[in-house]
Coordinates of C-alpha atoms and ligand atoms in Angstrom, one line a residue:
M1 CA 64.8 59.7 106.9
K2 CA 61.5 61.3 108.0
I3 CA 60.0 59.7 111.1
L4 CA 56.6 60.8 112.3
N5 CA 55.9 60.0 115.9
V6 CA 52.4 60.0 117.3
V7 CA 51.5 60.5 121.0
G8 CA 48.4 61.4 122.8
A9 CA 48.2 60.2 126.4
R10 CA 50.3 60.5 129.6
P11 CA 52.2 57.2 129.3
N12 CA 53.0 58.0 125.6
F13 CA 54.9 61.1 126.6
V14 CA 57.1 59.2 129.0
K15 CA 57.9 56.6 126.3
I16 CA 58.5 59.0 123.4
A17 CA 60.9 61.3 125.4
P18 CA 64.1 59.1 125.0
L19 CA 63.1 58.2 121.4
M20 CA 62.8 61.9 120.4
A21 CA 66.1 62.7 122.2
E22 CA 67.9 59.9 120.4
M23 CA 66.4 60.8 117.0
R24 CA 67.6 64.4 117.3
K25 CA 71.2 63.1 117.8
H26 CA 71.1 61.6 114.3
A27 CA 71.7 64.0 111.5
A28 CA 70.1 61.7 109.0
I29 CA 66.8 61.6 110.9
R30 CA 64.1 64.3 110.7
P31 CA 61.7 63.6 113.5
L32 CA 58.2 65.0 113.6
L33 CA 56.0 64.9 116.6
V34 CA 52.2 64.7 116.4
H35 CA 50.1 65.1 119.5
T36 CA 46.6 63.8 119.0
G37 CA 45.2 65.8 122.0
Q38 CA 43.8 62.7 123.7
H39 CA 45.1 64.1 126.9
Y40 CA 45.1 67.9 127.3
D41 CA 45.1 69.0 130.9
L42 CA 48.2 70.7 132.1
E43 CA 49.0 68.0 134.5
M44 CA 48.2 65.2 132.0
S45 CA 50.2 66.6 129.1
D46 CA 52.1 69.9 129.2
S47 CA 53.9 69.1 132.4
F48 CA 55.4 66.0 130.8
F49 CA 56.7 68.0 127.9
Q50 CA 58.4 70.3 130.4
D51 CA 59.8 67.7 132.8
L52 CA 61.0 65.5 130.0
D53 CA 62.3 68.1 127.6
I54 CA 60.2 66.8 124.8
P55 CA 60.1 69.3 121.9
Q56 CA 56.7 71.0 121.4
P57 CA 54.6 68.9 119.0
D58 CA 54.8 70.0 115.4
I59 CA 51.1 69.4 115.1
N60 CA 48.3 69.0 117.6
L61 CA 45.2 67.3 116.3
E62 CA 43.2 68.5 119.4
V63 CA 40.7 65.6 119.4
G64 CA 40.0 65.8 123.1
S65 CA 37.9 63.3 125.0
A66 CA 35.2 61.2 123.3
S67 CA 34.0 57.6 123.2
A68 CA 36.7 55.2 122.0
T69 CA 35.2 54.9 118.5
C70 CA 34.8 58.7 118.0
Q71 CA 38.3 59.4 119.4
I72 CA 39.9 56.8 117.1
A73 CA 37.9 57.9 114.1
Q74 CA 38.7 61.6 114.7
I75 CA 42.4 60.9 115.1
M76 CA 42.5 58.9 111.9
E77 CA 40.5 61.6 110.0
R78 CA 42.8 64.4 111.3
L79 CA 46.0 62.5 110.9
E80 CA 45.4 61.5 107.3
P81 CA 46.1 64.9 105.7
V82 CA 49.2 65.3 107.9
L83 CA 50.5 62.0 106.7
L84 CA 49.6 62.9 103.1
A85 CA 51.4 66.2 103.4
E86 CA 54.5 64.9 105.2
R87 CA 54.9 61.5 103.6
P88 CA 57.1 60.1 106.4
D89 CA 59.3 57.1 105.8
I90 CA 57.8 55.5 108.9
V91 CA 55.3 56.3 111.7
V92 CA 56.5 55.4 115.2
L93 CA 53.8 54.6 117.8
V94 CA 54.3 53.8 121.5
G95 CA 52.1 51.9 124.0
D96 CA 48.5 50.8 123.8
V97 CA 46.2 53.8 124.0
N98 CA 43.6 54.9 121.5
S99 CA 46.1 57.3 119.9
T100 CA 48.4 54.3 119.2
V101 CA 45.9 52.2 117.3
A102 CA 44.5 55.2 115.5
G103 CA 47.9 56.3 114.3
A104 CA 48.8 52.8 113.1
L105 CA 45.5 52.4 111.2
A106 CA 45.8 55.8 109.5
A107 CA 49.4 55.1 108.4
V108 CA 48.9 51.6 107.0
K109 CA 45.8 52.7 105.1
L110 CA 48.2 55.1 103.2
G111 CA 50.8 52.4 102.8
I112 CA 53.2 54.1 105.3
R113 CA 55.3 51.7 107.4
V114 CA 54.6 51.5 111.1
A115 CA 56.9 50.7 114.0
H116 CA 55.3 49.8 117.3
V117 CA 57.3 50.4 120.5
E118 CA 56.1 48.2 123.4
A119 CA 54.7 45.5 121.1
G120 CA 53.6 42.0 122.1
L121 CA 52.3 42.7 125.6
R122 CA 49.1 40.7 126.2
S123 CA 46.8 40.5 129.2
F124 CA 44.6 38.0 127.3
D125 CA 41.7 40.0 128.5
R126 CA 39.7 41.3 125.6
T127 CA 37.4 43.3 127.8
M128 CA 40.3 45.7 128.4
P129 CA 40.3 48.5 125.8
E130 CA 44.1 48.5 125.6
E131 CA 44.2 44.8 124.8
I132 CA 42.3 45.4 121.5
N133 CA 44.6 48.3 120.8
R134 CA 47.7 46.1 121.3
V135 CA 46.4 43.2 119.2
V136 CA 45.3 45.5 116.3
T137 CA 48.5 47.6 116.4
D138 CA 50.8 44.6 116.4
A139 CA 48.9 42.9 113.6
I140 CA 49.5 45.8 111.2
S141 CA 52.9 47.1 112.3
D142 CA 56.0 46.4 110.2
L143 CA 58.5 46.6 113.1
L144 CA 57.8 45.4 116.5
F145 CA 59.9 46.6 119.4
V146 CA 59.5 44.5 122.6
T147 CA 60.2 45.2 126.2
E148 CA 60.2 41.6 127.7
P149 CA 60.5 38.0 126.4
S150 CA 56.8 37.3 126.9
G151 CA 56.1 39.9 124.1
V152 CA 58.3 38.0 121.6
E153 CA 56.5 34.7 122.5
N154 CA 53.1 36.3 122.1
L155 CA 53.9 37.8 118.7
L156 CA 55.4 34.6 117.4
K157 CA 52.3 32.7 118.5
E158 CA 50.2 35.2 116.6
G159 CA 52.1 34.4 113.5
R160 CA 54.2 37.6 113.3
P161 CA 57.5 36.8 111.5
A162 CA 60.5 36.6 113.8
S163 CA 62.3 39.0 111.4
R164 CA 60.1 41.9 112.4
I165 CA 60.5 41.4 116.2
F166 CA 63.2 43.1 118.2
L167 CA 63.6 42.6 122.0
V168 CA 65.1 46.0 122.8
G169 CA 64.3 46.8 126.4
N170 CA 62.0 49.4 127.8
V171 CA 61.9 53.1 126.8
M172 CA 59.8 53.9 129.9
I173 CA 62.8 52.7 132.0
D174 CA 65.2 54.8 129.8
T175 CA 63.2 57.8 130.9
L176 CA 63.1 56.8 134.5
R177 CA 66.9 56.3 134.5
N178 CA 67.4 59.6 132.8
C179 CA 65.3 61.4 135.4
L180 CA 65.9 59.7 138.7
A181 CA 68.8 61.9 139.9
R182 CA 66.8 65.0 139.1
A183 CA 63.7 63.6 140.9
R184 CA 65.8 62.8 144.0
Q185 CA 66.6 66.5 144.4
L186 CA 63.0 67.3 145.1
E187 CA 62.6 68.1 148.8
P188 CA 59.4 67.6 150.8
A189 CA 58.7 71.3 150.3
A190 CA 58.0 70.5 146.7
F191 CA 54.9 68.6 147.9
P192 CA 52.9 71.1 149.9
E193 CA 49.7 69.3 148.9
V194 CA 51.0 66.2 150.7
W195 CA 53.0 67.3 153.6
G196 CA 52.0 70.9 154.0
E197 CA 54.2 74.0 153.6
N198 CA 55.5 73.8 157.1
H199 CA 56.1 70.2 157.4
P200 CA 58.2 69.7 160.5
G201 CA 61.9 69.5 159.9
R202 CA 61.3 69.5 156.1
C203 CA 62.1 65.8 155.9
Y204 CA 60.0 63.0 154.5
P205 CA 57.8 61.2 157.0
E206 CA 59.8 59.2 159.5
P207 CA 59.6 55.5 160.2
A208 CA 56.7 54.4 162.4
A209 CA 57.9 53.5 165.9
G210 CA 58.8 49.8 166.1
S211 CA 58.4 49.3 162.3
P212 CA 61.1 47.1 160.8
K213 CA 61.0 49.2 157.7
P214 CA 60.5 52.9 157.3
A215 CA 56.7 53.4 157.2
R216 CA 56.6 56.5 155.1
F217 CA 53.5 56.4 152.9
A218 CA 51.8 54.3 150.3
L219 CA 51.3 55.8 146.8
V220 CA 48.1 54.9 144.9
T221 CA 47.1 55.4 141.3
L222 CA 43.9 54.0 139.8
H223 CA 42.3 54.8 136.5
R224 CA 41.4 51.6 134.6
P225 CA 37.7 51.5 133.6
S226 CA 37.5 48.0 135.2
T227 CA 38.5 49.5 138.6
V228 CA 36.9 52.9 138.6
D229 CA 33.9 52.8 136.2
D230 CA 32.0 50.2 138.2
S231 CA 30.6 51.9 141.4
L232 CA 30.6 48.7 143.4
V233 CA 34.2 47.8 142.6
L234 CA 35.3 51.4 143.2
R235 CA 33.5 51.5 146.6
I236 CA 35.1 48.2 147.6
V237 CA 38.6 49.2 146.7
W238 CA 38.0 52.6 148.3
Q239 CA 37.0 50.9 151.6
A240 CA 40.2 48.8 151.5
L241 CA 42.3 52.0 151.0
E242 CA 40.6 53.7 153.9
E243 CA 41.4 50.7 156.1
I244 CA 45.0 50.6 154.9
G245 CA 45.1 54.4 155.5
K246 CA 44.6 53.7 159.2
E247 CA 48.0 52.1 159.2
I248 CA 50.0 54.2 156.8
Q249 CA 49.4 57.5 155.1
I250 CA 48.1 57.1 151.6
V251 CA 49.0 59.6 148.9
F252 CA 46.6 59.3 145.9
P253 CA 47.2 61.5 142.8
V254 CA 43.9 61.2 141.1
H255 CA 43.5 60.7 137.4
P256 CA 40.7 62.8 135.8
R257 CA 38.6 59.7 135.0
T258 CA 38.8 58.6 138.6
R259 CA 38.2 62.2 139.9
K260 CA 34.9 62.2 138.1
R261 CA 33.9 58.8 139.4
L262 CA 34.9 59.6 143.0
R263 CA 32.9 62.8 142.7
D264 CA 29.9 60.9 141.5
L265 CA 30.1 58.7 144.5
G266 CA 30.7 61.6 146.9
L267 CA 34.0 60.1 148.0
D268 CA 36.3 62.9 146.9
A269 CA 35.7 65.5 149.6
A270 CA 35.4 63.8 152.9
V271 CA 38.8 62.2 153.3
N272 CA 41.4 64.9 153.2
G273 CA 42.7 65.9 156.6
P274 CA 45.3 68.7 157.0
P275 CA 48.4 68.1 155.0
A276 CA 51.0 66.1 156.9
A277 CA 48.3 64.2 158.8
P278 CA 50.1 60.9 159.6
K279 CA 47.3 58.6 158.5
G280 CA 44.4 58.6 156.1
V281 CA 43.9 59.0 152.3
R282 CA 45.2 62.2 150.8
L283 CA 43.8 62.9 147.4
I284 CA 45.8 65.2 145.2
P285 CA 45.8 66.2 141.5
P286 CA 47.8 64.1 139.1
L287 CA 51.5 64.8 139.5
S288 CA 54.1 65.9 136.9
Y289 CA 56.5 63.1 136.0
L290 CA 59.4 64.2 138.2
R291 CA 57.3 64.7 141.3
F292 CA 55.5 61.4 140.8
L293 CA 58.8 59.6 140.3
R294 CA 60.1 61.1 143.5
L295 CA 57.2 59.8 145.5
E296 CA 57.2 56.4 143.7
S297 CA 60.9 56.0 144.7
L298 CA 60.2 56.9 148.3
A299 CA 57.0 55.0 148.8
T300 CA 56.9 52.0 151.2
F301 CA 54.6 50.4 148.6
V302 CA 52.5 51.3 145.6
V303 CA 48.9 50.3 144.9
T304 CA 48.0 50.7 141.2
D305 CA 46.2 49.4 138.1
S306 CA 48.6 51.3 135.8
G307 CA 50.7 49.4 133.3
G308 CA 53.7 51.6 133.4
V309 CA 53.7 51.9 137.2
Q310 CA 54.1 48.1 137.5
E311 CA 57.3 48.4 135.5
E312 CA 58.7 51.5 137.2
T313 CA 58.2 50.0 140.7
T314 CA 59.9 46.8 139.6
F315 CA 62.9 48.9 138.4
L316 CA 62.9 50.9 141.7
G317 CA 62.6 47.8 143.9
V318 CA 59.4 49.2 145.5
P319 CA 56.7 46.6 146.3
C320 CA 53.7 47.0 144.0
L321 CA 50.2 45.7 144.6
T322 CA 48.3 45.6 141.3
V323 CA 44.5 45.9 141.6
R324 CA 43.8 43.8 138.6
E325 CA 43.1 40.1 137.7
N326 CA 45.9 40.0 135.1
T327 CA 48.8 41.8 133.8
E328 CA 50.3 42.2 130.3
R329 CA 53.7 42.6 131.9
P330 CA 54.3 39.2 133.5
I331 CA 58.0 39.9 134.0
T332 CA 57.1 42.3 136.8
L333 CA 55.6 39.3 138.6
A334 CA 58.3 36.8 137.8
E335 CA 61.3 39.0 138.3
G336 CA 60.1 42.2 139.9
T337 CA 58.2 43.5 142.9
N338 CA 54.7 43.2 141.5
T339 CA 51.9 41.2 143.1
L340 CA 48.5 40.8 141.5
V341 CA 45.8 41.2 144.2
G342 CA 42.8 41.2 141.9
L343 CA 39.7 43.2 142.9
D344 CA 39.8 41.4 146.2
P345 CA 39.9 44.0 149.1
A346 CA 40.8 41.3 151.7
R347 CA 43.9 40.3 149.6
L348 CA 44.8 44.0 149.1
K349 CA 44.8 44.6 152.9
E350 CA 46.6 41.3 153.6
E351 CA 49.4 42.1 151.2
A352 CA 49.7 45.7 152.4
R353 CA 50.1 44.3 156.0
R354 CA 52.7 41.9 154.8
I355 CA 54.7 44.8 153.4
L356 CA 54.3 46.8 156.6
C357 CA 55.7 43.8 158.5
G358 CA 58.8 44.0 156.3
K359 CA 57.8 41.1 154.1
G360 CA 57.5 43.0 150.8
K361 CA 58.4 41.3 147.6
Q362 CA 62.0 41.8 146.5
G363 CA 62.9 41.8 142.8
R364 CA 65.5 42.8 140.2
A365 CA 65.4 44.9 137.1
P366 CA 64.8 42.7 134.0
A367 CA 67.5 42.2 131.3
L368 CA 67.8 45.1 128.9
W369 CA 66.0 47.6 131.1
D370 CA 69.3 49.3 131.1
G371 CA 68.5 52.8 129.7
Q372 CA 69.6 51.9 126.2
A373 CA 66.3 50.9 124.6
A374 CA 65.8 54.0 122.5
K375 CA 69.4 53.7 121.2
R376 CA 68.7 50.1 120.1
I377 CA 65.4 51.1 118.4
I378 CA 66.9 54.0 116.5
A379 CA 69.8 51.9 115.4
T380 CA 67.4 49.2 114.1
L381 CA 65.3 51.8 112.3
E382 CA 68.5 53.2 110.6
Q383 CA 69.6 49.8 109.6
C384 CA 66.2 48.5 108.4
L385 CA 64.5 51.4 106.7
P386 CA 66.8 51.8 103.7
Q387 CA 66.4 48.1 103.1
C388 CA 62.6 48.3 102.9
P389 CA 61.5 50.8 100.3
D390 CA 57.8 49.9 100.6
T391 CA 55.5 48.1 103.0
A392 CA 55.1 44.9 101.1
P393 CA 56.0 42.2 103.6
S394 CA 58.4 40.4 101.2
R395 CA 60.4 43.6 100.8
V396 CA 61.0 44.2 104.4
G397 CA 64.4 42.7 105.0
I398 CA 64.9 42.9 108.7
P399 CA 67.5 41.0 110.7
S400 CA 66.4 38.3 113.1
P401 CA 65.4 39.1 116.7
T402 CA 68.2 40.5 118.7
A403 CA 68.9 41.5 122.3
G404 CA 71.1 44.4 121.3
Ligands
UD1_1 C1 43.9 56.5 128.6 C2 44.2 55.1 128.0 C3 44.8 54.2 129.0 C4 46.0 54.9 129.7 C5 45.6 56.2 130.3 C6 46.8 56.9 130.8 C7 42.8 54.4 126.1 C8 41.8 53.4 125.7 N1 43.1 54.5 127.4 O1 42.9 56.2 129.6 O2 45.3 53.0 128.4 O3 46.4 54.0 130.8 O4 45.0 57.0 129.2 O5 46.5 57.9 131.7 O6 43.4 55.1 125.3 N2 40.3 63.6 130.9 C9 40.5 64.9 131.4 N3 41.6 65.5 131.0 C10 42.5 65.0 130.2 C11 42.3 63.7 129.7 C12 41.2 63.0 130.1 O7 39.6 65.4 132.1 O8 43.6 65.6 129.9 C13 39.0 62.9 131.3 C14 37.9 63.0 130.3 O9 36.7 63.1 131.0 C15 37.9 61.7 129.6 C16 38.5 60.7 130.7 O10 39.4 61.5 131.5 O11 36.7 61.3 129.1 C17 39.2 59.5 130.2 O12 40.2 59.9 129.2 P1 40.7 58.9 128.0 O13 41.8 59.5 127.4 O14 39.5 58.5 127.2 O15 41.0 57.6 128.8 P2 41.9 57.4 130.1 O16 41.1 56.8 131.1 O17 42.7 58.6 130.3
UDP2 N1 52.6 59.2 136.3 C1 52.8 60.6 136.6 N2 52.0 61.2 137.5 C2 50.9 60.6 138.1 C3 50.7 59.3 137.7 C4 51.5 58.6 136.9 O1 53.8 61.1 136.1 O2 50.2 61.3 138.8 C5 53.4 58.5 135.3 C6 54.1 57.3 135.8 O3 55.3 57.5 136.5 C7 54.3 56.5 134.5 C8 53.1 57.0 133.7 O4 52.6 58.2 134.2 O5 55.5 57.0 133.9 C9 52.0 55.9 133.7 O6 50.9 56.4 133.1 P1 49.4 55.8 133.4 O7 49.4 55.1 134.7 O8 48.5 57.0 133.2 O9 49.2 54.9 132.2 P2 49.4 53.3 131.9 O10 50.9 53.1 132.1 O11 48.5 52.5 132.8 O12 49.0 53.1 130.5

């Protein structure tokens, strides 16, 4: 069985790692990996292949950055000959980025089956580029692998047949579980850009005097167009971060989209004091997966607009303040440590203070986020594919939704 996997952006790499590892354990599966080139910087791409032991892509389409339309069109155009040459039994796509929807469209246009991993998530906000990618990808995928029950409900409401939907758990959490022990071995000396090469005692920042909880640092990631592309919004969020930074050191690995925007507003240079300064906002380049995971697991809290980070913090039990009006991952609110603060700086500061007073949200890891999602997905593919020799819906004989 030939499975062609398409990835392109940072969160894709985190999600494909356990799937590729699992596929390689099965003699009957021949996995191919196509990198679209949507992300290409060392710290946005190569470092993930290294940290996560992902095999080098068989093909890189090298599309680079462009408008969404051009990027999707170029991926489709460059993927088509690859699909024609390889004729895979199925194309596997993960997540909700432009590479995901482009891969799905290119495959279905050639009558090749598509499996979507992380299907069914909905923010119900169609101004969000990823929401369009999710809706379109799910509408044309043959197999839909879902991380949380809301995804199953959404797909059923959209009329997708139950026989194609599989609640399997979360491959991003598979990766986290696989990597946490290795990440925990990283000492402060591994973060000279944060704590300086001669950080006293070579230990992580100590609890603040009188603090009921260790006040170490807050980790920030922001990159959604709705947060960073609007100057007014970015300035407001930035001011809130500066104020929070007076109470706890903020460590902010900056996504390239955000780096450009901060530079445009002249906010990128002024803030960095010497490494290991106890307070303030420390801007650093994007981190490789293991280093980011280390900081995420140590942080007193996280401020983010990332999808994946909401899930990871829920698993880690670290309070997460999500700078968005909605989330496509409601289980992180209902069961996890996530709180939506919207684009309201007062709310962000208030919730940060609550956490610093020891009143951070507690949560638990959702069902099936047990490190076995990739195993379930590959078992389902092995079971289903021989039964569905073509993409005609009536021929796709797939068992009913299952938790395992
Ligand atoms: C994309 C995804 C988003 C995901 C994010 C993960 C879409 C629509 N968006 O957003 O869902 O959360 O990736 O990080 O697919 N750039 C670089 N170097 C790189 C990559 C990008 O400098 O390696 C810069 C370019 O100026 C580019 C900008 O970042 O124009 C945005 O990149 P793009 O891939 O279009 O979107 P992201 O914001 O990264
Ligand atoms: N991540 C990372 N380094 C960073 C920021 C994030 O390794 O500097 C990881 C994070 O742990 C998660 C993934 O990147 O696994 C999330 O990707 P991102 O936030 O870019 O995309 P989203 O999940 O919002 O689509």
